[in-house]
Short mmCIF file of C-alpha atoms in Angstrom, two decimals:
data_model
loop_
_atom_site.label_atom_id
_atom_site.label_comp_id
_atom_site.label_asym_id
_atom_site.label_seq_id
_atom_site.Cartn_x
_atom_site.Cartn_y
_atom_site.Cartn_z
CA UNK A 1 124.79 81.41 141.49
CA UNK A 2 128.49 81.69 142.18
CA UNK A 3 129.71 84.07 144.85
CA UNK A 4 131.59 86.13 142.25
CA UNK A 5 128.48 86.47 140.09
CA UNK A 6 126.36 87.30 143.14
CA UNK A 7 128.71 90.09 144.22
CA UNK A 8 128.86 91.50 140.71
CA UNK A 9 125.07 91.47 140.33
CA UNK A 10 124.31 93.00 143.72
CA UNK A 11 127.37 95.22 144.21
CA UNK A 12 125.48 98.46 144.83
CA UNK A 13 122.95 96.81 147.13
CA UNK A 14 125.79 95.36 149.20
CA UNK A 15 127.46 98.79 149.19
CA UNK A 16 124.22 100.38 150.40
CA UNK A 17 123.93 97.88 153.25
CA UNK A 18 127.57 98.41 154.29
CA UNK A 19 127.28 102.21 154.16
CA UNK A 20 124.01 102.16 156.10
CA UNK A 21 125.49 99.96 158.84
CA UNK A 22 128.66 102.08 158.92
CA UNK A 23 126.83 105.39 159.40
CA UNK A 24 124.43 103.82 161.90
CA UNK A 25 127.43 102.87 164.00
CA UNK A 26 129.25 106.19 163.49
CA UNK A 27 126.17 108.23 164.46
CA UNK A 28 125.47 106.13 167.53
CA UNK A 29 122.19 104.90 166.07
CA UNK A 30 120.86 108.36 165.30
CA UNK A 31 120.61 107.53 161.60
CA UNK A 32 117.81 105.05 162.29
CA UNK A 33 115.72 107.40 164.44
CA UNK A 34 112.15 107.45 163.02
CA UNK A 35 112.43 111.12 162.01
CA UNK A 36 115.70 110.56 160.16
CA UNK A 37 114.37 107.45 158.41
CA UNK A 38 111.32 109.44 157.28
CA UNK A 39 113.42 112.38 156.14
CA UNK A 40 115.76 110.11 154.19
CA UNK A 41 113.23 109.75 151.38
CA UNK A 42 111.60 113.16 151.76
CA UNK A 43 114.88 115.03 151.41
CA UNK A 44 115.81 112.97 148.37
CA UNK A 45 112.40 112.88 146.69
CA UNK A 46 113.61 115.12 143.88
CA UNK A 47 116.58 112.81 143.24
CA UNK A 48 114.42 109.68 143.12
CA UNK A 49 111.98 111.29 140.68
CA UNK A 50 114.44 113.10 138.42
CA UNK A 51 116.72 110.06 138.25
CA UNK A 52 113.92 108.18 136.44
CA UNK A 53 113.96 110.77 133.66
CA UNK A 54 117.74 111.09 133.67
CA UNK A 55 117.98 107.33 133.13
CA UNK A 56 116.15 107.69 129.81
CA UNK A 57 118.61 110.36 128.67
CA UNK A 58 121.61 108.26 129.72
CA UNK A 59 120.21 105.17 128.00
CA UNK A 60 120.29 106.97 124.64
CA UNK A 61 124.09 106.96 124.66
CA UNK A 62 125.42 108.33 127.94
CA UNK A 63 123.75 111.72 127.39
CA UNK A 64 122.60 113.86 130.32
CA UNK A 65 120.33 116.84 130.94
CA UNK A 66 122.18 119.67 132.70
CA UNK A 67 119.14 121.96 132.84
CA UNK A 68 116.93 120.01 135.25
CA UNK A 69 118.01 121.95 138.34
CA UNK A 70 117.11 125.23 136.62
CA UNK A 71 113.86 123.76 135.29
CA UNK A 72 112.99 122.72 138.84
CA UNK A 73 113.68 126.25 140.06
CA UNK A 74 111.61 127.81 137.26
CA UNK A 75 108.55 125.65 137.87
CA UNK A 76 108.73 126.18 141.63
CA UNK A 77 109.10 129.93 141.08
CA UNK A 78 106.08 129.93 138.78
CA UNK A 79 103.93 128.11 141.34
CA UNK A 80 105.06 130.31 144.24
CA UNK A 81 104.52 133.54 142.31
CA UNK A 82 101.06 132.55 141.14
CA UNK A 83 99.88 131.52 144.62
CA UNK A 84 101.45 134.66 146.10
CA UNK A 85 99.40 136.65 143.58
CA UNK A 86 96.16 135.01 144.64
CA UNK A 87 95.77 132.18 142.12
CA UNK A 88 94.40 128.89 143.46
CA UNK A 89 96.79 125.99 144.04
CA UNK A 90 95.29 123.93 141.21
CA UNK A 91 95.98 126.67 138.64
CA UNK A 92 99.54 127.11 139.91
CA UNK A 93 100.24 123.38 139.71
CA UNK A 94 98.81 123.03 136.20
CA UNK A 95 100.73 126.04 134.88
CA UNK A 96 103.98 124.90 136.48
CA UNK A 97 103.70 121.41 135.02
CA UNK A 98 102.81 122.95 131.67
CA UNK A 99 106.01 125.03 131.81
CA UNK A 100 108.02 121.88 132.53
CA UNK A 101 106.34 120.12 129.61
CA UNK A 102 106.95 123.10 127.30
CA UNK A 103 110.65 123.08 128.21
CA UNK A 104 110.69 119.37 127.44
CA UNK A 105 109.10 119.90 124.03
CA UNK A 106 111.58 122.69 123.23
CA UNK A 107 114.70 120.78 124.27
CA UNK A 108 113.45 117.49 122.86
CA UNK A 109 112.83 119.13 119.49
CA UNK A 110 116.25 120.83 119.43
CA UNK A 111 118.10 117.64 120.41
CA UNK A 112 116.03 115.11 118.50
CA UNK A 113 115.16 116.92 115.29
CA UNK A 114 117.65 119.81 114.97
CA UNK A 115 120.49 117.57 116.25
CA UNK A 116 121.87 120.07 118.77
CA UNK A 117 124.30 118.16 121.02
CA UNK A 118 122.50 117.39 124.32
CA UNK A 119 125.35 118.76 126.43
CA UNK A 120 125.30 122.16 124.68
CA UNK A 121 121.51 122.40 124.48
CA UNK A 122 120.90 121.60 128.14
CA UNK A 123 123.88 123.70 129.29
CA UNK A 124 122.26 126.69 127.56
CA UNK A 125 118.97 125.76 129.21
CA UNK A 126 120.64 125.65 132.61
CA UNK A 127 121.56 129.34 132.32
CA UNK A 128 118.41 130.41 130.48
CA UNK A 129 115.82 128.84 132.80
CA UNK A 130 117.68 129.91 135.93
CA UNK A 131 117.68 133.49 134.67
CA UNK A 132 113.95 133.40 133.88
CA UNK A 133 113.23 131.99 137.35
CA UNK A 134 115.10 134.87 138.97
CA UNK A 135 113.20 137.35 136.82
CA UNK A 136 109.90 135.82 137.97
CA UNK A 137 111.03 135.96 141.60
CA UNK A 138 112.47 139.46 141.13
CA UNK A 139 115.58 138.14 142.96
CA UNK A 140 113.49 137.66 146.12
CA UNK A 141 112.43 134.71 148.23
CA UNK A 142 108.72 133.91 148.03
CA UNK A 143 107.10 131.86 150.78
CA UNK A 144 104.54 129.16 149.98
CA UNK A 145 101.69 129.20 152.49
CA UNK A 146 98.72 127.89 150.47
CA UNK A 147 97.31 125.07 152.66
CA UNK A 148 95.81 123.17 149.71
CA UNK A 149 99.17 123.09 147.93
CA UNK A 150 101.09 122.07 151.06
CA UNK A 151 98.60 119.34 152.00
CA UNK A 152 98.85 117.84 148.52
CA UNK A 153 102.61 117.30 148.86
CA UNK A 154 103.63 117.47 152.54
CA UNK A 155 100.78 115.96 154.58
CA UNK A 156 100.79 112.53 156.23
CA UNK A 157 98.38 109.59 155.96
CA UNK A 158 96.54 108.91 159.23
CA UNK A 159 93.60 106.80 160.30
CA UNK A 160 90.92 108.80 162.18
CA UNK A 161 91.91 109.42 165.79
CA UNK A 162 95.61 108.75 165.35
CA UNK A 163 98.23 111.13 166.71
CA UNK A 164 101.81 111.84 165.70
CA UNK A 165 104.26 109.50 167.38
CA UNK A 166 102.02 106.40 167.32
CA UNK A 167 100.60 106.04 163.81
CA UNK A 168 99.58 102.39 163.59
CA UNK A 169 98.20 102.93 160.07
CA UNK A 170 101.78 103.18 158.76
CA UNK A 171 102.59 99.64 159.91
CA UNK A 172 99.26 98.26 158.67
CA UNK A 173 99.73 99.80 155.23
CA UNK A 174 103.31 98.52 155.11
CA UNK A 175 102.17 94.95 155.83
CA UNK A 176 99.47 95.21 153.14
CA UNK A 177 102.01 96.49 150.60
CA UNK A 178 104.42 93.66 151.47
CA UNK A 179 101.69 91.03 151.02
CA UNK A 180 100.53 92.53 147.70
CA UNK A 181 104.12 92.72 146.42
CA UNK A 182 104.71 89.08 147.35
CA UNK A 183 101.57 87.90 145.58
CA UNK A 184 102.39 89.95 142.48
CA UNK A 185 106.00 88.71 142.37
CA UNK A 186 105.12 85.02 142.51
CA UNK A 187 102.15 85.31 140.16
CA UNK A 188 104.42 87.03 137.63
CA UNK A 189 107.09 84.37 138.19
CA UNK A 190 104.55 81.60 137.53
CA UNK A 191 103.49 83.33 134.31
CA UNK A 192 107.09 83.57 133.11
CA UNK A 193 107.67 79.88 133.88
CA UNK A 194 104.52 78.98 131.95
CA UNK A 195 105.72 81.04 128.98
CA UNK A 196 109.06 79.24 128.97
CA UNK A 197 111.28 82.04 130.29
CA UNK A 198 114.30 81.25 132.43
CA UNK A 199 113.77 82.31 136.05
CA UNK A 200 115.86 82.12 139.21
CA UNK A 201 115.46 79.20 141.58
CA UNK A 202 112.42 79.06 143.84
CA UNK A 203 114.53 79.14 146.99
CA UNK A 204 116.39 82.24 145.80
CA UNK A 205 113.14 83.95 144.87
CA UNK A 206 111.69 83.28 148.33
CA UNK A 207 114.84 84.54 150.08
CA UNK A 208 114.88 87.72 148.03
CA UNK A 209 111.18 88.37 148.66
CA UNK A 210 111.56 87.81 152.40
CA UNK A 211 114.31 90.46 152.47
CA UNK A 212 112.20 92.95 150.50
CA UNK A 213 109.15 92.37 152.69
CA UNK A 214 111.22 92.71 155.86
CA UNK A 215 112.64 96.04 154.67
CA UNK A 216 109.16 97.37 153.81
CA UNK A 217 107.73 96.37 157.20
CA UNK A 218 110.78 97.70 159.08
CA UNK A 219 110.53 101.03 157.25
CA UNK A 220 106.79 101.21 158.00
CA UNK A 221 107.50 100.47 161.66
CA UNK A 222 109.94 103.40 161.78
CA UNK A 223 107.35 105.68 160.17
CA UNK A 224 104.82 104.57 162.78
CA UNK A 225 107.02 106.15 165.44
CA UNK A 226 107.11 109.57 163.77
CA UNK A 227 104.19 111.05 161.79
CA UNK A 228 103.10 108.16 159.62
CA UNK A 229 103.40 107.70 155.87
CA UNK A 230 104.13 110.97 154.03
CA UNK A 231 102.00 111.73 150.98
CA UNK A 232 105.23 112.58 149.15
CA UNK A 233 106.17 108.90 149.22
CA UNK A 234 103.05 108.19 147.16
CA UNK A 235 104.27 110.66 144.51
CA UNK A 236 107.67 108.96 144.50
CA UNK A 237 106.16 105.48 144.21
CA UNK A 238 103.83 106.55 141.41
CA UNK A 239 106.69 107.90 139.29
CA UNK A 240 109.06 105.02 140.07
CA UNK A 241 106.49 102.31 139.32
CA UNK A 242 105.38 103.97 136.06
CA UNK A 243 108.93 104.35 134.76
CA UNK A 244 109.95 100.88 135.96
CA UNK A 245 107.04 99.46 133.97
CA UNK A 246 107.86 101.57 130.91
CA UNK A 247 111.52 100.61 130.79
CA UNK A 248 111.07 96.90 131.57
CA UNK A 249 107.73 95.89 130.08
CA UNK A 250 106.92 98.08 127.07
CA UNK A 251 108.17 98.28 123.50
CA UNK A 252 108.44 102.05 123.91
CA UNK A 253 110.81 101.58 126.83
CA UNK A 254 113.04 99.17 124.92
CA UNK A 255 113.57 101.81 122.22
CA UNK A 256 115.78 103.78 124.63
CA UNK A 257 118.02 100.77 125.20
CA UNK A 258 118.14 100.07 121.47
CA UNK A 259 119.24 103.61 120.58
CA UNK A 260 121.94 103.57 123.26
CA UNK A 261 123.13 100.14 122.21
CA UNK A 262 123.47 100.86 118.49
CA UNK A 263 121.73 103.91 117.04
CA UNK A 264 122.50 103.06 113.40
CA UNK A 265 121.15 99.53 113.70
CA UNK A 266 118.08 100.87 115.50
CA UNK A 267 117.39 103.29 112.65
CA UNK A 268 117.78 100.53 110.07
CA UNK A 269 115.28 98.40 111.99
CA UNK A 270 112.59 101.04 111.51
CA UNK A 271 112.79 102.94 114.80
CA UNK A 272 113.14 106.72 114.53
CA UNK A 273 115.91 107.79 116.97
CA UNK A 274 114.69 111.38 116.76
CA UNK A 275 111.46 110.45 118.54
CA UNK A 276 113.38 108.54 121.19
CA UNK A 277 115.58 111.55 121.95
CA UNK A 278 112.51 113.81 121.98
CA UNK A 279 110.64 111.67 124.51
CA UNK A 280 113.69 111.23 126.72
CA UNK A 281 114.17 114.97 127.18
CA UNK A 282 110.46 115.73 127.29
CA UNK A 283 109.85 113.28 130.14
CA UNK A 284 112.98 114.48 131.93
CA UNK A 285 111.82 118.10 131.93
CA UNK A 286 108.29 117.15 132.98
CA UNK A 287 109.65 115.22 135.97
CA UNK A 288 111.88 118.19 136.83
CA UNK A 289 108.73 120.34 136.85
CA UNK A 290 107.01 117.92 139.23
CA UNK A 291 110.11 117.87 141.44
CA UNK A 292 109.99 121.65 141.62
CA UNK A 293 106.53 121.45 143.19
CA UNK A 294 107.67 118.79 145.68
CA UNK A 295 110.80 120.70 146.73
CA UNK A 296 108.93 124.00 146.97
CA UNK A 297 106.29 122.42 149.20
CA UNK A 298 108.83 120.69 151.44
CA UNK A 299 111.00 123.79 151.93
CA UNK A 300 108.04 126.18 152.08
CA UNK A 301 109.72 128.88 150.00
CA UNK A 302 111.43 129.45 146.66
CA UNK A 303 114.50 131.52 145.79
CA UNK A 304 116.69 131.92 142.74
CA UNK A 305 119.27 129.41 143.97
CA UNK A 306 116.87 126.51 144.42
CA UNK A 307 117.96 123.43 142.50
CA UNK A 308 121.65 124.29 142.26
CA UNK A 309 123.60 121.08 141.50
CA UNK A 310 120.43 118.96 141.66
CA UNK A 311 121.19 117.73 138.15
CA UNK A 312 124.46 116.30 139.45
CA UNK A 313 122.63 114.32 142.14
CA UNK A 314 120.31 112.81 139.53
CA UNK A 315 123.20 111.95 137.20
CA UNK A 316 125.28 110.49 140.02
CA UNK A 317 122.35 108.33 141.19
CA UNK A 318 122.03 106.81 137.74
CA UNK A 319 125.70 105.97 137.34
CA UNK A 320 126.09 104.72 140.90
CA UNK A 321 122.95 102.63 140.38
CA UNK A 322 124.43 100.77 137.44
CA UNK A 323 123.54 102.83 134.36
CA UNK A 324 126.32 102.58 131.80
CA UNK A 325 128.29 105.71 130.97
CA UNK A 326 128.08 104.59 127.34
CA UNK A 327 124.30 104.14 127.28
CA UNK A 328 122.16 101.12 126.55
CA UNK A 329 122.01 99.64 130.06
CA UNK A 330 120.52 100.56 133.41
CA UNK A 331 117.35 99.90 135.39
CA UNK A 332 114.96 101.94 137.52
CA UNK A 333 115.44 99.72 140.62
CA UNK A 334 119.20 100.15 140.20
CA UNK A 335 119.08 103.94 140.12
CA UNK A 336 116.78 103.93 143.15
CA UNK A 337 119.51 102.08 145.04
CA UNK A 338 122.02 104.67 143.81
CA UNK A 339 119.81 107.56 144.94
CA UNK A 340 119.21 106.04 148.38
CA UNK A 341 122.94 105.32 148.74
CA UNK A 342 123.70 108.99 148.09
CA UNK A 343 120.93 109.98 150.49
CA UNK A 344 122.36 107.80 153.28
CA UNK A 345 125.83 109.28 152.72
CA UNK A 346 124.49 112.85 152.78
CA UNK A 347 122.33 112.33 155.84
CA UNK A 348 124.94 110.37 157.73
CA UNK A 349 127.58 113.04 157.20
CA UNK A 350 125.08 115.78 158.10
CA UNK A 351 124.25 114.05 161.38
CA UNK A 352 127.98 113.77 162.09
CA UNK A 353 128.33 117.49 161.37
CA UNK A 354 130.95 117.10 158.65
CA UNK A 355 131.55 120.21 156.50
CA UNK A 356 130.17 120.35 152.95
CA UNK A 357 133.59 119.97 151.37
CA UNK A 358 133.95 116.46 152.80
CA UNK A 359 130.52 115.52 151.49
CA UNK A 360 131.59 116.55 147.99
CA UNK A 361 134.79 114.50 148.32
CA UNK A 362 132.90 111.37 149.38
CA UNK A 363 130.19 111.70 146.70
CA UNK A 364 132.82 112.27 144.01
CA UNK A 365 134.80 109.23 145.13
CA UNK A 366 131.68 107.02 145.17
CA UNK A 367 130.64 108.17 141.70
CA UNK A 368 134.10 107.58 140.25
CA UNK A 369 134.31 104.15 141.85
CA UNK A 370 130.90 103.16 140.43
CA UNK A 371 131.83 104.20 136.87
CA UNK A 372 135.26 102.52 137.06
CA UNK A 373 133.59 99.34 138.29
CA UNK A 374 131.11 99.44 135.38
CA UNK A 375 133.85 99.93 132.79
CA UNK A 376 136.25 97.33 134.21
CA UNK A 377 133.68 94.65 135.05
CA UNK A 378 132.13 94.84 131.61
CA UNK A 379 135.48 95.13 129.78
CA UNK A 380 134.60 98.44 128.14
CA UNK A 381 137.28 100.63 126.66
CA UNK A 382 135.07 102.89 124.63
CA UNK A 383 131.63 103.13 123.06
CA UNK A 384 131.60 99.79 121.35
#
């Protein structure tokens, strides 16, 4: 692979590495403290999860869902209110997820079958669901103290007898995950070679896998020095792996790319675009509902302003991670890189104590640069 092609293919990964090294140096190494490394994913769990759903919306033609921050607030408010009223955690979780699913059905039907423009429909939802959340909360802040609910989302994985600050299980689990990932990668590569697919060179595959495994083990080592592996990471991994499989290995997942690439041709080939739009917005709202539970558990309380601008973080992660502003292209691994890049920028600037206004400037500049790079590198001048 030529250097130019390599840089183009791995631009955002290289940017992530550069930004991480830069903020590590600027913060005097504080960025890589075990607690900060652990919090990097925990504080951005909602972005990582909602970006998977937002990718589906963007794939359909550059569309977005502006209501996810309000949906997150509504589902968190529902859960907090129910538990505050004495309902068990299981009932609160089921009802909250059901609300997220119901919102998804409603918006998916309006966009897919009634042909309401996604921007207008989700903009209306942004105001509507935020208002309902504040009605449920009665404009108050409700604390979440149910131990069953908190343990489900905010606890840590420990072996018996382990204490915080020296959790060997984190490193052991990290090594096991790295080994399993390596075996899976090369077994899948062998299958693709047998089926006649073109694959990258063996040396390149080994080098890439060594880097991935090293990052997994290094991250696990950092977690070992804090509290261990957070349960919330398991929720993130479950969603990411499911949506990565859907978008890369299923016919259903390819429908989203087809609609974004050429909706008319997709319809003529026998695929109903209405169903594709419906599922995109249904899954997005459901993931927003799940994110509401995660954020509520992490913060420990819910108020009417929860989730403000969260939709922008999810959208920015997708575009920074390589999703096309015109739809039809983008991957789950790519948007994960975009989300982590934003998380590193946010956390690095927070450690440095920079005011919020500078964080907005930097995030806006990064987003604009990512979209300009996509348009210029792919010679796009419009939706063509």
